[in-house]
Coordinates of C-alpha atoms and ligand atoms in Angstrom, one line a residue:
X123 CA 0.0 0.0 0.0
X124 CA 1.3 3.4 -1.0
X125 CA 1.6 6.0 1.8
X126 CA 0.8 8.7 -0.7
X127 CA -2.7 10.2 -1.4
X128 CA -2.2 9.4 -5.1
X129 CA 0.2 7.4 -7.3
X130 CA 0.2 10.3 -9.8
X131 CA -0.6 14.0 -9.6
X132 CA -0.9 15.6 -13.0
X133 CA -0.6 19.4 -13.2
X134 CA -2.3 20.7 -16.3
X135 CA -5.1 19.0 -18.2
X136 CA -3.9 19.8 -21.7
X137 CA -2.9 17.5 -24.5
X138 CA -0.1 15.7 -22.6
X139 CA -1.6 15.8 -19.1
X140 CA -5.0 14.4 -20.1
X141 CA -3.5 11.6 -22.1
X142 CA -1.0 10.6 -19.3
X143 CA -3.7 10.8 -16.6
X144 CA -6.2 8.7 -18.3
X145 CA -3.8 6.1 -19.4
X146 CA -2.2 5.9 -16.0
X147 CA -5.7 5.5 -14.5
X148 CA -6.4 2.8 -17.1
X149 CA -3.3 0.9 -15.8
X150 CA -4.9 1.0 -12.3
X151 CA -3.0 4.0 -10.8
X152 CA -4.8 6.4 -8.4
X153 CA -4.6 9.7 -10.3
X154 CA -5.4 13.3 -9.6
X155 CA -5.4 16.1 -12.1
X156 CA -5.3 19.9 -11.5
X157 CA -6.4 22.3 -14.2
X158 CA -6.9 26.0 -13.4
X159 CA -8.2 27.4 -16.7
X160 CA -9.8 25.1 -19.2
X161 CA -10.2 21.3 -19.8
X162 CA -8.2 20.2 -22.8
X163 CA -5.5 22.9 -22.5
X164 CA -4.2 25.2 -25.2
X165 CA -5.0 23.0 -28.2
X166 CA -8.7 22.7 -27.5
X167 CA -9.3 26.2 -26.1
X168 CA -6.9 28.7 -27.7
X169 CA -4.9 26.7 -30.2
X170 CA -5.4 24.0 -32.8
X171 CA -9.1 23.6 -32.6
X172 CA -10.5 27.2 -32.6
X173 CA -7.7 28.0 -35.1
X174 CA -8.8 25.4 -37.6
X175 CA -12.4 26.4 -37.2
X176 CA -11.4 30.0 -38.1
X177 CA -9.3 28.7 -41.0
X178 CA -12.4 27.0 -42.4
X179 CA -14.3 30.3 -42.0
X180 CA -11.5 32.2 -43.7
X181 CA -11.4 29.9 -46.7
X182 CA -15.0 30.8 -47.5
X183 CA -13.8 34.4 -48.0
X184 CA -12.0 33.5 -51.2
X185 CA -14.2 30.6 -52.1
X186 CA -17.2 32.8 -52.9
X187 CA -15.0 34.6 -55.5
X188 CA -13.7 31.3 -56.8
X189 CA -17.3 29.9 -57.3
X190 CA -18.1 32.5 -59.9
X191 CA -15.7 30.9 -62.4
X192 CA -17.7 27.7 -61.9
X193 CA -21.0 29.4 -62.8
X194 CA -22.2 30.3 -59.3
X195 CA -23.7 33.7 -58.7
X196 CA -23.4 34.3 -55.0
X197 CA -24.2 37.9 -54.5
X198 CA -22.2 40.0 -52.1
X199 CA -21.2 37.8 -49.2
X200 CA -21.2 39.3 -45.7
X201 CA -19.3 38.0 -42.7
X202 CA -20.5 38.2 -39.1
X203 CA -17.8 37.8 -36.5
X204 CA -20.2 37.3 -33.5
X205 CA -21.7 34.2 -35.2
X206 CA -18.4 32.6 -35.9
X207 CA -17.1 33.4 -32.4
X208 CA -20.2 32.2 -30.6
X209 CA -20.5 29.0 -32.6
X210 CA -16.9 28.4 -31.8
X211 CA -17.6 28.9 -28.1
X212 CA -20.4 26.3 -28.2
X213 CA -18.1 23.8 -29.8
X214 CA -15.3 24.4 -27.4
X215 CA -17.7 24.0 -24.4
X216 CA -18.8 20.7 -25.9
X217 CA -15.1 19.6 -26.1
X218 CA -14.4 20.8 -22.6
X219 CA -17.1 18.4 -21.4
X220 CA -15.7 15.6 -23.6
X221 CA -12.3 16.1 -21.9
X222 CA -13.7 16.1 -18.4
X223 CA -15.4 12.9 -19.3
X224 CA -12.1 11.4 -20.5
X225 CA -10.8 12.0 -17.0
X226 CA -13.5 9.9 -15.4
X227 CA -11.6 7.6 -13.0
X228 CA -9.3 10.4 -11.9
X229 CA -9.9 13.0 -9.2
X230 CA -10.2 16.5 -10.9
X231 CA -9.2 19.7 -9.1
X232 CA -10.5 22.8 -11.0
X233 CA -7.7 24.8 -9.4
X234 CA -4.1 26.0 -9.8
X235 CA -1.5 23.6 -8.4
X236 CA 1.8 24.5 -6.8
X237 CA 4.6 22.1 -6.0
X238 CA 5.6 22.2 -2.3
X239 CA 8.1 19.5 -2.3
X240 CA 9.1 16.4 -4.3
X241 CA 5.9 14.6 -3.4
X242 CA 3.5 17.3 -2.2
X243 CA 1.2 19.6 -4.2
X244 CA -0.8 22.5 -2.8
X245 CA -4.1 22.7 -4.6
X246 CA -7.5 24.2 -3.8
X247 CA -6.5 25.1 -0.2
X248 CA -5.2 21.6 0.5
X249 CA -2.0 19.8 0.5
X250 CA -2.0 16.4 -1.2
X251 CA 0.8 13.9 -1.7
X252 CA 1.7 11.8 -4.7
X253 CA 4.4 9.1 -5.5
X254 CA 4.9 10.9 -8.8
X255 CA 4.1 14.4 -10.1
X256 CA 3.7 15.1 -13.8
X257 CA 4.2 18.7 -14.9
X258 CA 2.3 19.2 -18.1
X259 CA 1.6 23.0 -17.8
X260 CA 2.3 23.9 -21.5
X261 CA 3.4 27.3 -22.7
X262 CA 2.3 30.8 -22.6
X263 CA 2.6 33.6 -25.2
X264 CA 5.4 36.0 -24.7
X265 CA 5.1 39.7 -25.5
X266 CA 8.5 41.5 -25.4
X267 CA 8.6 44.6 -23.3
X268 CA 8.0 47.8 -25.3
X269 CA 6.2 51.0 -24.8
X270 CA 2.5 50.3 -25.2
X271 CA 2.8 46.5 -24.9
X272 CA -0.3 46.6 -22.7
X273 CA -2.3 47.3 -25.9
X274 CA -1.0 44.1 -27.6
X275 CA -3.1 41.0 -27.6
X276 CA -2.0 37.4 -28.0
X277 CA -3.4 34.1 -29.3
X278 CA -5.1 33.8 -25.8
X279 CA -7.4 36.7 -26.5
X280 CA -7.7 36.9 -30.3
X281 CA -10.4 34.2 -30.7
X282 CA -12.8 35.9 -28.4
X283 CA -12.5 39.6 -29.4
X284 CA -15.6 41.6 -28.8
X285 CA -15.4 43.4 -32.1
X286 CA -13.9 42.2 -35.4
X287 CA -10.6 44.1 -36.1
X288 CA -11.0 45.6 -39.6
X289 CA -7.3 46.5 -39.5
X290 CA -5.0 44.1 -37.8
X291 CA -1.2 44.2 -37.3
X292 CA 0.4 40.8 -36.6
X293 CA 3.9 40.7 -35.2
X294 CA 5.9 37.5 -35.6
X295 CA 7.1 35.1 -38.2
X296 CA 6.4 31.7 -36.8
X297 CA 3.6 29.4 -38.0
X298 CA 1.0 30.9 -35.5
X299 CA 1.6 34.4 -36.8
X300 CA 1.3 33.2 -40.4
X301 CA -1.9 31.3 -39.7
X302 CA -3.6 34.3 -38.0
X303 CA -2.6 36.5 -41.0
X304 CA -4.4 34.1 -43.3
X305 CA -7.4 33.8 -41.0
X306 CA -8.0 37.5 -40.6
X307 CA -7.1 38.3 -44.3
X308 CA -9.7 35.6 -45.4
X309 CA -12.3 37.0 -43.0
X310 CA -11.9 40.4 -44.7
X311 CA -9.6 42.4 -42.4
X312 CA -6.7 44.5 -43.7
X313 CA -3.8 42.5 -42.3
X314 CA -0.2 43.7 -42.0
X315 CA 2.4 41.1 -40.8
X316 CA 5.8 42.2 -39.5
X317 CA 8.7 40.0 -39.0
X318 CA 12.1 41.2 -37.8
X319 CA 14.2 38.8 -39.9
X320 CA 14.6 38.6 -43.7
X321 CA 12.1 35.8 -44.3
X322 CA 9.5 34.2 -42.0
X323 CA 8.9 30.6 -41.0
X324 CA 12.4 30.0 -39.8
X325 CA 13.0 26.2 -39.5
X326 CA 11.1 25.4 -42.7
X327 CA 12.7 24.6 -46.0
X328 CA 13.9 27.8 -47.7
X329 CA 12.0 27.2 -50.9
X330 CA 8.8 26.6 -48.8
X331 CA 9.4 29.9 -47.0
X332 CA 10.0 31.9 -50.1
X333 CA 7.0 30.3 -52.0
X334 CA 4.7 30.8 -49.0
X335 CA 5.8 34.5 -48.7
X336 CA 5.0 35.0 -52.4
X337 CA 1.6 33.4 -52.2
X338 CA 0.6 35.0 -48.9
X339 CA 1.5 38.4 -50.2
X340 CA -0.5 37.7 -53.4
X341 CA -3.5 36.8 -51.2
X342 CA -3.6 40.3 -49.8
X343 CA -1.5 40.2 -46.6
X344 CA 0.8 43.2 -46.4
X345 CA 4.0 41.3 -45.5
X346 CA 6.9 43.4 -44.1
X347 CA 10.2 41.7 -43.3
X348 CA 13.1 43.2 -41.4
X349 CA 10.6 45.4 -39.5
X350 CA 9.7 45.5 -35.9
X351 CA 7.5 47.6 -33.5
X352 CA 9.1 50.3 -31.5
X353 CA 6.0 51.6 -29.7
X354 CA 2.2 51.3 -29.6
X355 CA -0.1 54.2 -28.5
X356 CA -3.8 54.6 -28.3
X357 CA -5.5 57.1 -30.5
X358 CA -9.2 58.2 -30.8
X359 CA -9.7 55.8 -33.7
X360 CA -7.6 52.8 -32.7
X361 CA -3.9 52.2 -32.2
X362 CA -0.9 54.0 -33.7
X363 CA 2.2 51.7 -34.1
X364 CA 5.6 53.1 -34.7
X365 CA 8.0 50.8 -36.6
X366 CA 11.8 50.7 -36.4
X367 CA 12.1 52.1 -40.0
X368 CA 10.6 55.4 -38.7
X369 CA 7.2 54.8 -40.3
X370 CA 3.9 54.4 -38.4
X371 CA 0.6 52.8 -39.1
X372 CA -2.9 52.9 -37.7
X373 CA -4.6 49.7 -36.7
X374 CA -7.5 48.3 -34.6
X375 CA -5.5 45.6 -32.9
X376 CA -1.9 44.4 -32.6
X377 CA -1.5 40.7 -32.3
X378 CA 1.8 39.5 -30.9
X379 CA 2.7 36.0 -31.9
X380 CA 6.4 36.2 -31.2
X381 CA 6.9 32.9 -29.4
X382 CA 5.7 31.0 -26.4
X383 CA 7.6 30.3 -23.1
X384 CA 7.1 27.5 -20.7
X385 CA 4.3 28.3 -18.3
X386 CA 6.3 28.0 -15.1
X387 CA 5.5 31.2 -13.1
X388 CA 4.2 30.4 -9.6
X389 CA 4.6 26.6 -10.1
X390 CA 6.9 26.2 -7.1
X391 CA 9.8 24.7 -9.0
X392 CA 12.2 26.5 -6.7
X393 CA 11.0 24.2 -3.9
X394 CA 12.4 21.1 -5.7
X395 CA 15.5 20.0 -7.6
X396 CA 14.0 20.3 -11.1
X397 CA 16.6 21.8 -13.5
X398 CA 15.8 24.0 -16.5
X399 CA 17.5 24.0 -19.9
X400 CA 19.3 27.2 -21.2
X401 CA 16.0 28.2 -22.9
X402 CA 14.0 27.8 -19.8
X403 CA 12.3 24.4 -20.5
X404 CA 12.2 21.7 -17.9
X405 CA 15.1 19.4 -18.5
X406 CA 14.1 15.7 -18.7
X407 CA 15.8 12.4 -19.6
X408 CA 14.5 10.1 -22.3
X409 CA 11.8 8.9 -20.0
X410 CA 10.6 12.4 -19.1
X411 CA 12.1 12.3 -15.6
X412 CA 13.4 15.6 -14.3
X413 CA 16.4 16.2 -12.1
X414 CA 14.0 15.6 -9.2
X415 CA 13.4 11.9 -9.5
X416 CA 9.7 11.9 -8.5
X417 CA 8.9 14.8 -10.9
X418 CA 8.3 14.2 -14.6
X419 CA 7.3 16.6 -17.4
X420 CA 5.9 16.2 -20.9
X421 CA 4.6 18.5 -23.7
X422 CA 5.4 22.1 -24.6
X423 CA 7.1 22.6 -21.2
X424 CA 10.0 20.4 -22.2
X425 CA 10.5 22.1 -25.6
X426 CA 11.0 19.9 -28.7
X427 CA 8.3 20.0 -31.4
X428 CA 5.6 22.0 -29.6
X429 CA 2.7 20.1 -31.2
X430 CA -0.3 18.4 -29.7
X431 CA 0.4 14.9 -31.2
X432 CA 3.9 15.1 -29.7
X433 CA 2.5 16.0 -26.3
X434 CA 0.1 13.1 -26.6
X435 CA 2.9 10.7 -27.6
X436 CA 5.0 11.8 -24.6
X437 CA 2.1 11.6 -22.2
X438 CA 1.3 8.1 -23.5
X439 CA 5.0 6.9 -23.3
X440 CA 5.3 8.3 -19.7
X441 CA 2.2 6.4 -18.5
X442 CA 3.1 3.2 -20.3
X443 CA 6.6 3.2 -18.8
X444 CA 5.7 4.3 -15.3
X445 CA 2.4 2.6 -14.7
X446 CA 2.1 0.0 -17.5
X447 CA 5.5 -1.7 -17.2
X448 CA 6.2 -1.1 -20.9
X449 CA 9.3 0.1 -22.6
X450 CA 8.0 3.2 -24.4
X451 CA 9.9 6.1 -26.0
X452 CA 8.4 8.4 -28.6
X453 CA 10.4 9.0 -31.8
X454 CA 11.2 12.5 -32.9
X455 CA 12.4 11.8 -36.5
X456 CA 9.9 12.4 -39.3
X457 CA 7.4 14.3 -37.3
X458 CA 5.0 15.8 -39.9
X459 CA 3.5 19.2 -39.4
X460 CA 1.2 21.7 -41.2
X461 CA 0.8 25.4 -41.4
X462 CA -2.9 26.2 -42.1
X463 CA -2.1 29.3 -44.0
X464 CA -3.7 30.1 -47.4
X465 CA -2.4 28.1 -49.2
X466 CA -1.5 25.4 -46.6
X467 CA 2.0 24.2 -45.9
X468 CA 2.7 20.5 -45.2
X469 CA 6.1 19.1 -44.3
X470 CA 7.8 16.0 -43.1
X471 CA 11.4 15.2 -42.6
X472 CA 14.5 17.2 -43.3
X473 CA 14.7 20.6 -45.1
X474 CA 17.2 20.8 -48.0
X475 CA 19.7 22.5 -45.8
X476 CA 19.4 19.9 -43.1
X477 CA 19.4 17.0 -45.5
X478 CA 22.7 18.2 -47.2
X479 CA 24.3 18.6 -43.8
X480 CA 23.2 15.1 -42.6
X481 CA 23.4 12.9 -45.7
X482 CA 25.9 14.7 -47.9
X483 CA 24.8 14.0 -51.4
X484 CA 21.1 14.4 -51.9
X485 CA 18.8 14.6 -55.0
X486 CA 16.2 17.4 -55.1
X487 CA 12.9 17.1 -56.9
X488 CA 10.8 20.2 -57.2
X489 CA 7.7 21.3 -59.1
X490 CA 5.5 24.3 -59.1
X491 CA 2.2 24.5 -60.8
X492 CA -1.2 26.1 -60.9
X493 CA -3.8 23.8 -59.0
X494 CA -6.4 22.5 -61.4
X495 CA -9.2 24.2 -59.5
X496 CA -7.7 27.6 -60.2
X497 CA -7.8 27.2 -63.9
X498 CA -11.5 28.0 -63.7
X499 CA -11.6 30.0 -60.4
X500 CA -9.2 32.5 -61.9
X501 CA -7.4 32.7 -58.6
X502 CA -3.7 33.5 -59.1
X503 CA -2.2 30.9 -56.8
X504 CA 0.6 28.3 -57.4
X505 CA 1.5 25.2 -55.5
X506 CA 5.0 24.0 -54.7
X507 CA 6.1 20.4 -54.1
X508 CA 9.6 19.3 -53.1
X509 CA 11.2 16.0 -52.3
X510 CA 14.6 15.3 -51.0
X511 CA 16.3 11.9 -51.5
X512 CA 19.5 10.6 -49.9
X513 CA 21.5 9.7 -53.0
X514 CA 23.4 6.8 -51.3
X515 CA 20.3 4.9 -50.1
X516 CA 17.6 6.3 -52.4
X517 CA 15.6 6.9 -49.2
X518 CA 13.2 9.9 -49.3
X519 CA 14.2 12.0 -46.3
X520 CA 12.1 15.2 -46.8
X521 CA 8.9 16.1 -48.4
X522 CA 7.5 19.6 -48.5
X523 CA 4.4 21.2 -50.0
X524 CA 2.8 24.6 -50.3
X525 CA -0.7 24.2 -51.7
X526 CA -4.3 23.3 -51.0
X527 CA -4.7 20.4 -48.5
X528 CA -1.0 20.1 -48.0
X529 CA -1.7 19.2 -44.3
X530 CA -4.0 16.4 -45.3
X531 CA -1.7 15.1 -48.0
X532 CA 1.4 15.1 -45.8
X533 CA 0.0 12.6 -43.2
X534 CA 0.1 9.7 -45.7
X535 CA 3.5 10.8 -46.9
X536 CA 4.7 10.8 -43.3
X537 CA 3.8 7.1 -43.0
X538 CA 5.8 6.3 -46.1
X539 CA 8.8 8.2 -44.7
X540 CA 8.6 6.5 -41.3
X541 CA 8.5 3.1 -43.2
X542 CA 11.7 4.1 -44.9
X543 CA 10.3 4.4 -48.4
X544 CA 12.8 5.0 -51.2
X545 CA 12.3 7.1 -54.2
X546 CA 11.8 3.9 -56.2
X547 CA 8.9 3.0 -53.9
X548 CA 7.3 6.4 -54.6
X549 CA 7.9 5.9 -58.4
X550 CA 6.3 2.5 -58.3
X551 CA 3.2 3.8 -56.6
X552 CA 0.3 4.5 -58.8
X553 CA -1.1 8.0 -58.6
X554 CA -4.7 9.1 -57.9
X555 CA -5.8 11.1 -60.9
X556 CA -6.6 13.9 -61.0
X557 CA -5.1 15.1 -57.7
X558 CA -2.3 17.4 -56.7
X559 CA -0.9 14.6 -54.5
X560 CA -0.2 12.4 -57.5
X561 CA 2.7 14.7 -58.3
X562 CA 4.6 13.1 -55.5
X563 CA 4.7 9.8 -57.4
X564 CA 5.5 11.3 -60.8
X565 CA 8.5 13.5 -60.0
X566 CA 11.0 12.2 -62.5
X567 CA 13.6 14.8 -63.3
X568 CA 15.9 16.0 -60.5
X569 CA 16.0 19.7 -60.0
X570 CA 19.7 19.8 -59.2
X571 CA 22.1 17.1 -58.2
X572 CA 24.1 17.8 -55.0
Ligands
FAD798 P1 -1.3 22.6 -22.9 O1 -2.2 22.1 -23.9 O2 -0.9 24.1 -23.0 O3 -1.9 22.4 -21.5 C1 -1.4 22.9 -20.3 C2 -2.5 23.1 -19.3 O4 -2.0 23.3 -18.0 C3 -3.4 24.3 -19.6 O5 -4.7 24.0 -19.7 C4 -3.1 25.3 -18.4 O6 -4.3 26.0 -18.0 C5 -2.8 24.3 -17.3 N1 -1.9 24.8 -16.2 C6 -0.8 25.5 -16.3 N2 -0.3 25.7 -15.1 C7 -1.1 25.1 -14.2 C8 -1.1 25.0 -12.8 N3 -0.1 25.5 -12.1 N4 -2.1 24.4 -12.2 C9 -3.1 23.8 -12.9 N5 -3.2 23.9 -14.3 C10 -2.2 24.5 -14.9 N6 -0.4 22.0 -32.2 C11 -0.7 21.2 -33.2 O7 -0.3 20.0 -33.2 N7 -1.4 21.6 -34.3 C12 -1.9 22.9 -34.4 O8 -2.5 23.2 -35.4 C13 -1.6 23.8 -33.4 N8 -2.1 25.0 -33.4 C14 -1.8 25.9 -32.4 C15 -2.3 27.2 -32.5 C16 -2.1 28.1 -31.5 C17 -2.6 29.5 -31.6 C18 -1.3 27.7 -30.4 C19 -1.1 28.6 -29.2 C20 -0.8 26.4 -30.3 C21 -1.1 25.5 -31.3 N9 -0.5 24.2 -31.3 C22 -0.8 23.3 -32.3 C23 0.3 23.7 -30.2 C24 -0.5 22.9 -29.2 O9 -1.6 23.6 -28.7 C25 0.5 22.5 -28.0 O10 1.6 21.9 -28.5 C26 -0.2 21.6 -27.0 O11 -1.4 22.1 -26.5 C27 0.8 21.3 -25.9 O12 0.1 20.4 -24.9 P2 0.6 20.5 -23.4 O13 -0.1 19.3 -22.7 O14 2.1 20.5 -23.3 O15 0.1 21.8 -22.8

């Protein structure tokens, strides 16, 4: 019999925490979970889910125009922000209940938890003990200090704005900034996106970044690279933003999407031996154990690919190993990901730069074309597809796409890459005609040979 109140106390009911808690309970552990904001965490409440719903909404913006080329007369479309926002709220409330239900069999504290010592947590005015503590507190948007930063909003607020911002300034060049630019542009706002570097989407393949920048600019977003904000001030008609090139612009809202930091404030880590990495993430070993042996961590709080499926895989591996007696370790190679911009970006494996560094000689296949749909829609948009092959083994080590449904297409390609598919396997696969995806099995001529 354990002398602790619980076998496992999970702090944070987001993607990683819920998965770990419910699997551990499934293995027979006595589990408690603390969540101080919303069941399901970032992804469900202010991340992937509302974001994708708003992306669908944004896609209608251009689709009404596209439909005319196919013979549809749609009249002048009108968009109502309150309807979208309130329907989204209803769906999220439904999902909150689903997540609460998933945690049946655990004890839920709707409260903030603080670590008191290696086996004790303060929660809801009580102190409870646990054999193991899992920190799955996720991340929090970071707004750099600058004059007027109090006027800035983040992804935490943007989904629930009272009024639709007709003019929106987005600061940041990561995938979240790019996605919000596409969302608000599609919904009809005048969107300006600033990024302080020469080209956004750092970490993605350079061709993908350049192609996405070209298409996103064509779609109507005012993209400004090598620019940053110096100050924000309120005016009678909105906000005036001064940029570092001396210019200024008027806007209704300034959305900062300049990165997320681990959500560790007030967690009580100073009371235990947990160590942080240089970047401020919780340092863990391959089995998610921190420097304090009874404390574990998964998800965004440990860094790595900050994606829901990764947090789920880590939560699952943690529960399997600690409570299911299984040898489980997630794999971090060939993690596919998408940017739900307009057009979408889908990617799996190495960028060209990384592949050259890792494999030496690689063969690059690349094609750019107008999607069939836009031959009649009249929309001026081009897709890009790129494949990287390790010359020595013929193994496909990177696949990248900018174009409609790239996120959907990339999931299947990721399975092939995980299975170690060679270029010959792709070549021997029959295409599905007519699709854009079939291009991936008909790429014959190398672009350049490295
Ligand atoms: P979270 O889901 O952040 O959960 C942490 C939970 O802990 C929160 O609910 C928080 O309230 C709670 N908490 C924190 N401190 C305490 C405390 N002391 N006591 C009690 N509770 C506490 N990923 C994708 O894979 N695909 C996407 O399309 C995607 N889109 C995104 C869009 C946006 C705008 C954002 C911000 C993120 C997006 N992500 C996406 C990333 C994804 O949301 C995260 O990777 C994922 O949620 C991480 O899960 P987690 O369990 O680490 O933390």
